[in-house]
mmCIF file of C-alpha atoms in Angstrom:
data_model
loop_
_atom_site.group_PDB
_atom_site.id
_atom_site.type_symbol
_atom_site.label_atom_id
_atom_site.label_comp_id
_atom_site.label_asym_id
_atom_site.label_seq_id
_atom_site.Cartn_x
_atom_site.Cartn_y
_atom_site.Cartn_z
ATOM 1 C CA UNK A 1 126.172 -9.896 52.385
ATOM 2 C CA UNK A 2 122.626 -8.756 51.532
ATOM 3 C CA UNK A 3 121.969 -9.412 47.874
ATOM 4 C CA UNK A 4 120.139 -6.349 45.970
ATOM 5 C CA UNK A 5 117.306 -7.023 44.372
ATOM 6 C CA UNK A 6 117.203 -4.996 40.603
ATOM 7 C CA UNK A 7 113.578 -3.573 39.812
ATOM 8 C CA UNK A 8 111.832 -5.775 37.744
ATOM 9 C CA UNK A 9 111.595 -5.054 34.098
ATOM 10 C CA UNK A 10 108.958 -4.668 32.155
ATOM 11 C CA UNK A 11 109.147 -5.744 28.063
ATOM 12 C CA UNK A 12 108.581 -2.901 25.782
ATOM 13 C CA UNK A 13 104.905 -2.091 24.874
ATOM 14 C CA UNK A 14 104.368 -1.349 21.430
ATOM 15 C CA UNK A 15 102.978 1.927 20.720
ATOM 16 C CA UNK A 16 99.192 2.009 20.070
ATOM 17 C CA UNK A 17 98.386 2.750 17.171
ATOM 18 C CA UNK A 18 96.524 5.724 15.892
ATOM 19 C CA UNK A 19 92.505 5.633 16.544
ATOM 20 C CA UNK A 20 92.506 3.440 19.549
ATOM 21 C CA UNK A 21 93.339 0.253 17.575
ATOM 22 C CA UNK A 22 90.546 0.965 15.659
ATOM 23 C CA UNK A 23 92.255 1.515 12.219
ATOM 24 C CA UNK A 24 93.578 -1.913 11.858
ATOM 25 C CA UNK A 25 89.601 -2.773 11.825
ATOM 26 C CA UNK A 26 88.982 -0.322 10.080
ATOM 27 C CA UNK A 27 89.326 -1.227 6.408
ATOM 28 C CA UNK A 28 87.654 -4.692 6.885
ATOM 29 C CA UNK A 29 85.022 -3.459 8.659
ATOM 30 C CA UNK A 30 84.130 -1.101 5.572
ATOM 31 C CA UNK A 31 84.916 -3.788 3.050
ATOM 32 C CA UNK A 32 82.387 -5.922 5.078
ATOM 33 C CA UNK A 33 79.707 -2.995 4.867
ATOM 34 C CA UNK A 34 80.111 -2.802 1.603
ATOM 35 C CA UNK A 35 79.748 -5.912 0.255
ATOM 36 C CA UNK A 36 77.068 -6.252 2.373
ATOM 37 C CA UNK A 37 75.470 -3.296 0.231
ATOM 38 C CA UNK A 38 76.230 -5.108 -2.641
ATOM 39 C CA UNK A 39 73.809 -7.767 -1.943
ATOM 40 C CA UNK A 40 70.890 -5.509 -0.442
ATOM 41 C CA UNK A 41 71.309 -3.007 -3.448
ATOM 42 C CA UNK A 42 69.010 -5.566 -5.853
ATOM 43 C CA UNK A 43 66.447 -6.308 -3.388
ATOM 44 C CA UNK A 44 66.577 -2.251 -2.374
ATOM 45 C CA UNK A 45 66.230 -1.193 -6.377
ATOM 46 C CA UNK A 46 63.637 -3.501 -6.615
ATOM 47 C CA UNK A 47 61.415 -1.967 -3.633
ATOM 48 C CA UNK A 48 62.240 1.169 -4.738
ATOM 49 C CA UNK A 49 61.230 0.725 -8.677
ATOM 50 C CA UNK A 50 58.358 -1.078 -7.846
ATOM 51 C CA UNK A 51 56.869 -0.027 -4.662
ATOM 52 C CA UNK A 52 58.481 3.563 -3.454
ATOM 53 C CA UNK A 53 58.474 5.204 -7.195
ATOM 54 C CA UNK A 54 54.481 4.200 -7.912
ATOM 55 C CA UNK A 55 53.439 5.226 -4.490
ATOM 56 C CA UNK A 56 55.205 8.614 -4.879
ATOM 57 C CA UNK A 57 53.715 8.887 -8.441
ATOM 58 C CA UNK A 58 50.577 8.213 -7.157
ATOM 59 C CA UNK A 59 50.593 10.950 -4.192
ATOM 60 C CA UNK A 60 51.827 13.263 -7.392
ATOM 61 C CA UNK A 61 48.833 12.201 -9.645
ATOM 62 C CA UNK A 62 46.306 12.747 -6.886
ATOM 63 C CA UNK A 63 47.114 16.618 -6.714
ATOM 64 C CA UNK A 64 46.246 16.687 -10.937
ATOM 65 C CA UNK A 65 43.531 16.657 -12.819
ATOM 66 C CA UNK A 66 44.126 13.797 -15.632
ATOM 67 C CA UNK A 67 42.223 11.653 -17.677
ATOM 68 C CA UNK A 68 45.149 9.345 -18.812
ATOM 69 C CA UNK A 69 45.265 11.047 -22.428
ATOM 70 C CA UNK A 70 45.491 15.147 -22.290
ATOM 71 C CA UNK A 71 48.057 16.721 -20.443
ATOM 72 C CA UNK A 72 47.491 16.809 -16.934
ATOM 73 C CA UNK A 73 46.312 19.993 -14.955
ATOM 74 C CA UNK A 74 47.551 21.330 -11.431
ATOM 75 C CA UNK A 75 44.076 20.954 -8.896
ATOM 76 C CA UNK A 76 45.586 21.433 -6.018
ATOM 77 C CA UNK A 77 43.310 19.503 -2.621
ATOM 78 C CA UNK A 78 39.586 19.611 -5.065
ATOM 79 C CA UNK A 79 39.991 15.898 -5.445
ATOM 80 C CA UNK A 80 40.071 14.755 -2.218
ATOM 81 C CA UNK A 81 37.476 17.500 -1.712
ATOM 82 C CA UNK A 82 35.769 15.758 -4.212
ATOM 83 C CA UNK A 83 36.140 12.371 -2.606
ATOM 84 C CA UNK A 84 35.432 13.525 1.138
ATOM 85 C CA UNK A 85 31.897 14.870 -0.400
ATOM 86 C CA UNK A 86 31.206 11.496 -1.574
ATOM 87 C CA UNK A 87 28.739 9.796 0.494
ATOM 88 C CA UNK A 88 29.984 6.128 -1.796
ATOM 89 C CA UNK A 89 33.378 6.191 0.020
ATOM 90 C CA UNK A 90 31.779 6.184 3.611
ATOM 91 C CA UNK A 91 30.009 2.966 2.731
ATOM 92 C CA UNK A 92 32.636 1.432 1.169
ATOM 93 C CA UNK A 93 34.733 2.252 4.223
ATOM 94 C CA UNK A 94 32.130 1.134 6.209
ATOM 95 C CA UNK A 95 31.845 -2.431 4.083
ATOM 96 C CA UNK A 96 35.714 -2.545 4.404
ATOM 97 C CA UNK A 97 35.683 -2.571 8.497
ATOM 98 C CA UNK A 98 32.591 -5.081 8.175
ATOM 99 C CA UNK A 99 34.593 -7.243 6.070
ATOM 100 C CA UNK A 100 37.368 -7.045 8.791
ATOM 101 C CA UNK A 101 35.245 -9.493 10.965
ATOM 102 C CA UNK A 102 34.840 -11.828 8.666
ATOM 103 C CA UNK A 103 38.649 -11.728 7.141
ATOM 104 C CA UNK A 104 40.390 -11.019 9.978
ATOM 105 C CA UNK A 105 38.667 -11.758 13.240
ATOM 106 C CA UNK A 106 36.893 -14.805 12.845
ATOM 107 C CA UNK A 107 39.745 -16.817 11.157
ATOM 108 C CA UNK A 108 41.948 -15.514 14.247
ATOM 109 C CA UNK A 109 39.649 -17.597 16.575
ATOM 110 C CA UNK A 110 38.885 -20.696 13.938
ATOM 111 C CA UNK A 111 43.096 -20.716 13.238
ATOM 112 C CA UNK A 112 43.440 -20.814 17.526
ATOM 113 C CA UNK A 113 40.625 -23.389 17.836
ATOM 114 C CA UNK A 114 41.970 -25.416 15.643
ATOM 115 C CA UNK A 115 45.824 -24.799 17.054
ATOM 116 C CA UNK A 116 44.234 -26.370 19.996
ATOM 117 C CA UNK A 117 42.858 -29.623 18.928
ATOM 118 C CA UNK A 118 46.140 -30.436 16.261
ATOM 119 C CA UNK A 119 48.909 -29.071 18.520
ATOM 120 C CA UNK A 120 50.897 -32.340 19.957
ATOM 121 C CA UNK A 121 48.381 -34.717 18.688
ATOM 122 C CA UNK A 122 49.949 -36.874 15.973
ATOM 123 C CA UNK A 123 47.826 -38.200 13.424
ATOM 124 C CA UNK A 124 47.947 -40.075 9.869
ATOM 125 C CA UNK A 125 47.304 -37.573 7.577
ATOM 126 C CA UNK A 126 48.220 -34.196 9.206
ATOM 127 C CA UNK A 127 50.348 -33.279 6.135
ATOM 128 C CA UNK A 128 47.181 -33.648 3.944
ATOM 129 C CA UNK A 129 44.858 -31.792 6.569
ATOM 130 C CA UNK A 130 47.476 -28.645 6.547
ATOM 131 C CA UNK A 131 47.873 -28.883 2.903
ATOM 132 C CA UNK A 132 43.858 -28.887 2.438
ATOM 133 C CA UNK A 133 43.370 -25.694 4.560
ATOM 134 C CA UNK A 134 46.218 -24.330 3.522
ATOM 135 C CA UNK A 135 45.380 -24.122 -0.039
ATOM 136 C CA UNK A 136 43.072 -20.900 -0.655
ATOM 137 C CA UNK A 137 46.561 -19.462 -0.122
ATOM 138 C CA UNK A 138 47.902 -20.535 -3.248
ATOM 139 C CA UNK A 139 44.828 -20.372 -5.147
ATOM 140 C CA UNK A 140 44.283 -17.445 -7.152
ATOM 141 C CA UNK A 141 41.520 -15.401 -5.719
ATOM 142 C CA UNK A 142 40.180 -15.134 -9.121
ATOM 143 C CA UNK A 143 39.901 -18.746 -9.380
ATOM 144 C CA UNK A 144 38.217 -18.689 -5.608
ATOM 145 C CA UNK A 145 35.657 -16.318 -6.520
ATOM 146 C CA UNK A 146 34.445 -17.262 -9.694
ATOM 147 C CA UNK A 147 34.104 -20.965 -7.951
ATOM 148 C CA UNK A 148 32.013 -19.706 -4.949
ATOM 149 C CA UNK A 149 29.978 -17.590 -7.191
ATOM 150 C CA UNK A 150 28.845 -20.821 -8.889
ATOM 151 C CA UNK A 151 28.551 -22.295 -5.122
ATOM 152 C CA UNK A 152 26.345 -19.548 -4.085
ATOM 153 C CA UNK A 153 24.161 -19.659 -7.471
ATOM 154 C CA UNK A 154 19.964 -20.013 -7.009
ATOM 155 C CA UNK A 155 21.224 -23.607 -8.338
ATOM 156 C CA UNK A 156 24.610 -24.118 -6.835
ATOM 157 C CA UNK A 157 25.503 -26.464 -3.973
ATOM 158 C CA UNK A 158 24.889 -24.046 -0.953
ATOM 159 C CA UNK A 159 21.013 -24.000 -2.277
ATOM 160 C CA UNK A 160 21.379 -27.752 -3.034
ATOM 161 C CA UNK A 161 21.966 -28.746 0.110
ATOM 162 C CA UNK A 162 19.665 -26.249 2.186
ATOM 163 C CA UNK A 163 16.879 -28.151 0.003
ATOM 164 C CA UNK A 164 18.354 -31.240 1.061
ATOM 165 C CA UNK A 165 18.248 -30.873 4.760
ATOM 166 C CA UNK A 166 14.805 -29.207 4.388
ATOM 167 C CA UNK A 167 15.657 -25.939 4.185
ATOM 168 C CA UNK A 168 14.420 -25.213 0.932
ATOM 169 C CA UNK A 169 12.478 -22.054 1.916
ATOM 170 C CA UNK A 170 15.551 -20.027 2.763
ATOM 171 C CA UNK A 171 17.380 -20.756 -0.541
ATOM 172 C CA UNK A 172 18.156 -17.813 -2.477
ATOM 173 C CA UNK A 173 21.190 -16.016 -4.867
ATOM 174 C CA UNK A 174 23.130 -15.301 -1.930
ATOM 175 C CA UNK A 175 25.345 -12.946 -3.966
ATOM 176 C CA UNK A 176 22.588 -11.189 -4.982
ATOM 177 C CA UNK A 177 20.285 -10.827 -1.867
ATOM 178 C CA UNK A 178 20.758 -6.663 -0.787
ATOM 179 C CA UNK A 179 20.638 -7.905 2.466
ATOM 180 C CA UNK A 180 23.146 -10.688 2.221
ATOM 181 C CA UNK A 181 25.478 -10.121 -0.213
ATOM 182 C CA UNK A 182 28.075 -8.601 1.801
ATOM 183 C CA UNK A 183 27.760 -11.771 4.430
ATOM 184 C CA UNK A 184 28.461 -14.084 1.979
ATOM 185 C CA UNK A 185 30.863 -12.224 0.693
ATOM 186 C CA UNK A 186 32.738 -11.990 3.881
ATOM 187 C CA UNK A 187 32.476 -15.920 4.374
ATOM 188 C CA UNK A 188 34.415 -16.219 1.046
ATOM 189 C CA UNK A 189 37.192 -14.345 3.242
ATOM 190 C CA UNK A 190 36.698 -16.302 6.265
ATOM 191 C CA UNK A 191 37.204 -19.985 3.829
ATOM 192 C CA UNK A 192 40.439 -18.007 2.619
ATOM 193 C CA UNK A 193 42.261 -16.748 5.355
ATOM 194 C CA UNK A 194 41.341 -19.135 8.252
ATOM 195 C CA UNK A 195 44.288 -21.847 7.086
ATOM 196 C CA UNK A 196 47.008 -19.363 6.936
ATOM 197 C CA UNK A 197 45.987 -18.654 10.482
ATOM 198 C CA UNK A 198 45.983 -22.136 11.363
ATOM 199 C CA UNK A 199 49.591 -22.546 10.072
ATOM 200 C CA UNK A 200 51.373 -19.626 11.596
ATOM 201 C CA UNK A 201 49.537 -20.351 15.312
ATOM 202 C CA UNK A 202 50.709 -23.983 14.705
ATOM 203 C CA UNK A 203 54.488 -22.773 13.887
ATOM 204 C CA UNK A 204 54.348 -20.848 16.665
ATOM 205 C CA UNK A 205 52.632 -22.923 18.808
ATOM 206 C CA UNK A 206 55.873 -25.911 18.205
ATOM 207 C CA UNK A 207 57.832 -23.054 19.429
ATOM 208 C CA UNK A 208 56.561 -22.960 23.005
ATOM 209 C CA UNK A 209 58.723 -24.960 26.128
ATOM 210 C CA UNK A 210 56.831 -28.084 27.007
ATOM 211 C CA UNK A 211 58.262 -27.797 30.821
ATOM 212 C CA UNK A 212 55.455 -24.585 30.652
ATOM 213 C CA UNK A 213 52.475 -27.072 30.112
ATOM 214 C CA UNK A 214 54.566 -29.776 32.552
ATOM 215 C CA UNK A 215 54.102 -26.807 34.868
ATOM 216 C CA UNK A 216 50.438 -25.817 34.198
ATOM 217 C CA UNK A 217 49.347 -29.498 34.575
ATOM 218 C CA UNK A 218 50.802 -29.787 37.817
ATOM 219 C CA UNK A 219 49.184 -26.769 39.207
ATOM 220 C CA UNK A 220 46.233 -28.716 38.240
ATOM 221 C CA UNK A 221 45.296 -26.573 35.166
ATOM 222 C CA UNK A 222 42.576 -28.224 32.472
ATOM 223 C CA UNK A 223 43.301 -28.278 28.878
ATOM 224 C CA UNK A 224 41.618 -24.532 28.332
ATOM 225 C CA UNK A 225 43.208 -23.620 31.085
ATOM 226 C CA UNK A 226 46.594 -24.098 29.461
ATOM 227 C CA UNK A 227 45.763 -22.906 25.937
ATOM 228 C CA UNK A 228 44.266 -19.809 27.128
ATOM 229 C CA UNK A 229 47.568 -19.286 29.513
ATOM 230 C CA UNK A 230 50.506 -20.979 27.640
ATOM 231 C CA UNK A 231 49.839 -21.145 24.185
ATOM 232 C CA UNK A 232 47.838 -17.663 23.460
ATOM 233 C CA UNK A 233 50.563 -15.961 25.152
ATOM 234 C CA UNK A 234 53.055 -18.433 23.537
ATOM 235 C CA UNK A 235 51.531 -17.249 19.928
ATOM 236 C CA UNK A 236 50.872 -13.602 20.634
ATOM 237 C CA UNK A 237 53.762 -12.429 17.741
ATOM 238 C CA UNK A 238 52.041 -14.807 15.455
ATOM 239 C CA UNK A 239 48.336 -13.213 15.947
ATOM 240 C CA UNK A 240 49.590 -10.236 15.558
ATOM 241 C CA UNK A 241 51.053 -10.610 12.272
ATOM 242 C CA UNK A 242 47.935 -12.619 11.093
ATOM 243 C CA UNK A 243 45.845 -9.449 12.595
ATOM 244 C CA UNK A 244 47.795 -7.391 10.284
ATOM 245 C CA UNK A 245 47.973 -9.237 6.802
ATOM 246 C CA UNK A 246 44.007 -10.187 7.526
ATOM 247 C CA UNK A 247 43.213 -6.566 7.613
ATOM 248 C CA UNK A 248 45.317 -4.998 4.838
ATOM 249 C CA UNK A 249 43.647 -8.091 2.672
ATOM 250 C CA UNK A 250 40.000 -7.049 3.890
ATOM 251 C CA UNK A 251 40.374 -2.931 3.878
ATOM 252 C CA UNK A 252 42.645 -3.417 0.203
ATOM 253 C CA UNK A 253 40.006 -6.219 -0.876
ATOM 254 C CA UNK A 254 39.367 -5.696 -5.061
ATOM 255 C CA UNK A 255 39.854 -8.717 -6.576
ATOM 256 C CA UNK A 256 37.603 -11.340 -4.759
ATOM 257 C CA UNK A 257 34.593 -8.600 -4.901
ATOM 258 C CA UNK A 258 34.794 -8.078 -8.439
ATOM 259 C CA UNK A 259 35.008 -11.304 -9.359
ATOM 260 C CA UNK A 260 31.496 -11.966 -7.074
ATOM 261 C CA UNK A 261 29.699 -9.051 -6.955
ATOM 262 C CA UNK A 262 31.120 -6.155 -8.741
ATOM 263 C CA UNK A 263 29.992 -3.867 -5.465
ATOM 264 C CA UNK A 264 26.235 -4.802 -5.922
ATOM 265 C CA UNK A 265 23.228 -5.265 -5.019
ATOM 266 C CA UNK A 266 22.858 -1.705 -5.366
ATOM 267 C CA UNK A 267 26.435 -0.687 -3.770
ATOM 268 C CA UNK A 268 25.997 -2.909 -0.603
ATOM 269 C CA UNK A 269 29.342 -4.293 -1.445
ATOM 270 C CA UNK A 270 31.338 -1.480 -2.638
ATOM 271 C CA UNK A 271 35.359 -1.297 -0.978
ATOM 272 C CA UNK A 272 37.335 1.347 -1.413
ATOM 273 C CA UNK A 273 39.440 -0.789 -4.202
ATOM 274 C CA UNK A 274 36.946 -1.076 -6.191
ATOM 275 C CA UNK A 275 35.733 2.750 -6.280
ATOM 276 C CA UNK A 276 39.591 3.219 -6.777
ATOM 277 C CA UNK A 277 39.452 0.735 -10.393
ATOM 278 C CA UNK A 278 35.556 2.505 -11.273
ATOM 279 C CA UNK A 279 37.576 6.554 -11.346
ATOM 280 C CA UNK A 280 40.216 5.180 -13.265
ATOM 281 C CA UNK A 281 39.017 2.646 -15.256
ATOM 282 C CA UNK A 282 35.624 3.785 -16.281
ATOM 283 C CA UNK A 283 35.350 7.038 -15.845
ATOM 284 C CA UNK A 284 38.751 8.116 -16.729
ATOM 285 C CA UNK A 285 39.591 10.261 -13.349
ATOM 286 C CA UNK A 286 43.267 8.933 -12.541
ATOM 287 C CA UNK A 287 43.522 12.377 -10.305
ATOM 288 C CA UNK A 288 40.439 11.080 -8.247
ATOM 289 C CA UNK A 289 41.124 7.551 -8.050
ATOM 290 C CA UNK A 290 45.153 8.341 -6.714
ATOM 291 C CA UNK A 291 43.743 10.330 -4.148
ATOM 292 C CA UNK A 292 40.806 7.807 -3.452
ATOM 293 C CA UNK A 293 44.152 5.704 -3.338
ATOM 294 C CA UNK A 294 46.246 7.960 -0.895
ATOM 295 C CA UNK A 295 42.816 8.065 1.433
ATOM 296 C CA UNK A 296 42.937 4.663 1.312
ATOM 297 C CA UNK A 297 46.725 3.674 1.771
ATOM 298 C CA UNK A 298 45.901 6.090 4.841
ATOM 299 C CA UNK A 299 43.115 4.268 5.847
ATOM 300 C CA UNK A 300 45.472 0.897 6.439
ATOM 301 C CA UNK A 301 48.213 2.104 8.252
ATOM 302 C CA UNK A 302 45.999 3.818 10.742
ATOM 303 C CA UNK A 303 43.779 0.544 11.329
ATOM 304 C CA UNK A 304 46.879 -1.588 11.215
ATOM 305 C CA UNK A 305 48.775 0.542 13.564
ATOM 306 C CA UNK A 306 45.796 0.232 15.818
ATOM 307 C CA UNK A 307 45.885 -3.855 15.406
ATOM 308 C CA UNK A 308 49.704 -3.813 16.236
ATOM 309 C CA UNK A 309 48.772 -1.633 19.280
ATOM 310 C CA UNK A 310 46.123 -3.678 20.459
ATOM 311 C CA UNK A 311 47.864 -7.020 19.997
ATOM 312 C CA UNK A 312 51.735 -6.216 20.691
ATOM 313 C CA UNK A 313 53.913 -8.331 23.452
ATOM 314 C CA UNK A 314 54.232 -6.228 26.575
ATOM 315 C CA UNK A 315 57.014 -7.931 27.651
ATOM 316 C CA UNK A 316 58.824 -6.960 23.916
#
């Protein structure tokens, strides 16, 4: 007698519940967001008091005519008309791309070169030798430039040596030469910036597979060879951010020339920061100097977009 087989059954399903399932993750989900709020909210108030708010205030105060005491009068676009007519902002823009060389550019290459002759060689004393270039970062650059103004004095230790090594008839108050001045200025910005270079290319540079240089030495590549074809490429990201904070520090440069210079000889180191401090400071134009300020802020973003553009990762 054939035996019947009964259908298999199936146990119950339990009904879905509303939303896809969603709901049950719901509730956590927003708990999570907002707690996560809760610890961005400082940092965010923070940015917003002290960075948002005074640029906002400034785009505000560069459409008014102010002096810092009387009430402040509606002017509308007459000072950055004012400005644009100025032929002292074109040469301080002109100082502040000049200064870009020596700020940005040339400590990009020292930082590499010297990437290249630490990276993988172990030495007694490498802590020190980071720590010693690495220092006119934590110096104040008040500090910095009242030192190499002493340096570069008609008796300081540049001249000192030139008349040591027989170069006597060269010496002169570098600071102070018209042709010069904005030279030895821009060294001062090299002797700053070229150790922070050095650091991030080296903590990028650790970052880099060492099967890639296994590789290039057994296609018979030469130590330049693999630096120019591993590790640049290897440390692109980290040029690229030391392109950008080396250029906001030379085209927003106030500090360091003030301490040295104060814009002279005769303007030949006037920046843009400076001419910003003069309208406020001296001649009691706040409306002028916030849009001298809003010109410049302008000024940065463009030339740092362009570094950012020029030095991105393709393959990002």
């Amino acid at each position: 007698m054939a035996r019947e087989l009964s259908p298999a059954v199936s146990p119950p399903r339990a009904a879905p519940a509303r939303g896809g399932g969603r709901a049950a993750a719901g509730p956590p989900r927003r708990r999570g967001r907002a707690r996560g709020w809760l610890y961005v909210l400082p940092a965010l108030a923070v940015y917003l008091g002290f960075a948002i708010w005074p640029a906002l205030n400034t785009l505000r105060l560069s459409f008014l005519t102010w002096d810092g005491i009387l009430p402040p009068v509606w002017a509308g676009f007459s000072n950055y008309i004012k400005i644009f007519r100025d032929s002292a902002l074109y040469e301080a823009i002109l100082h502040s791309l000049a200064l870009i060389v020596f700020f940005s550019v040339i400590p990009i290459g020292a930082g590499l070169l010297m990437t290249a002759l630490l990276m993988g060689k172990v030495r007694r004393g490498m802590t020190l030798f980071r720590i010693i270039f690495f220092l006119p970062q934590v110096l104040p650059l008040v500090a910095v430039g009242i030192t190499w103004r002493w340096l570069y004095g008609e008796s300081g230790v540049v001249n000192q040596f030139l008349d040591l090594v027989g170069l006597g008839s060269i010496t002169r108050a570098w600071l102070g030469d018209y042709g010069l001045a904005l030279i030895a200025l821009g060294l001062i910005g090299t002797w700053v910036m070229s150790g922070l270079c050095m650091m991030l290319f080296l903590a990028g540079a650790q970052k880099i597979d060492p099967s890639l240089y296994e590789a290039a030495r057994l296609d018979g590549a030469g130590a330049l060879r693999q630096f120019r074809h591993v590790t640049v490429p290897g440390v692109r990201r980290e040029i690229t951010v030391a392109g950008v904070i080396t250029t906001i520090a030379a085209l927003a440069s106030f500090d360091l020339v003030f301490v040295t210079t104060n814009g002279g000889p005769a303007g030949q180191t006037n920046v843009p920061g400076l001419l910003v401090y003069r309208l406020a400071f001296n001649e009691g134009d706040i409306g002028g100097a916030s849009a001298l300020a809003v010109v410049l802020t302008v000024i940065v973003v463009a030339v740092v977009s362009a570094v950012r553009y020029f030095t991105r990762d393709d393959q990002s």
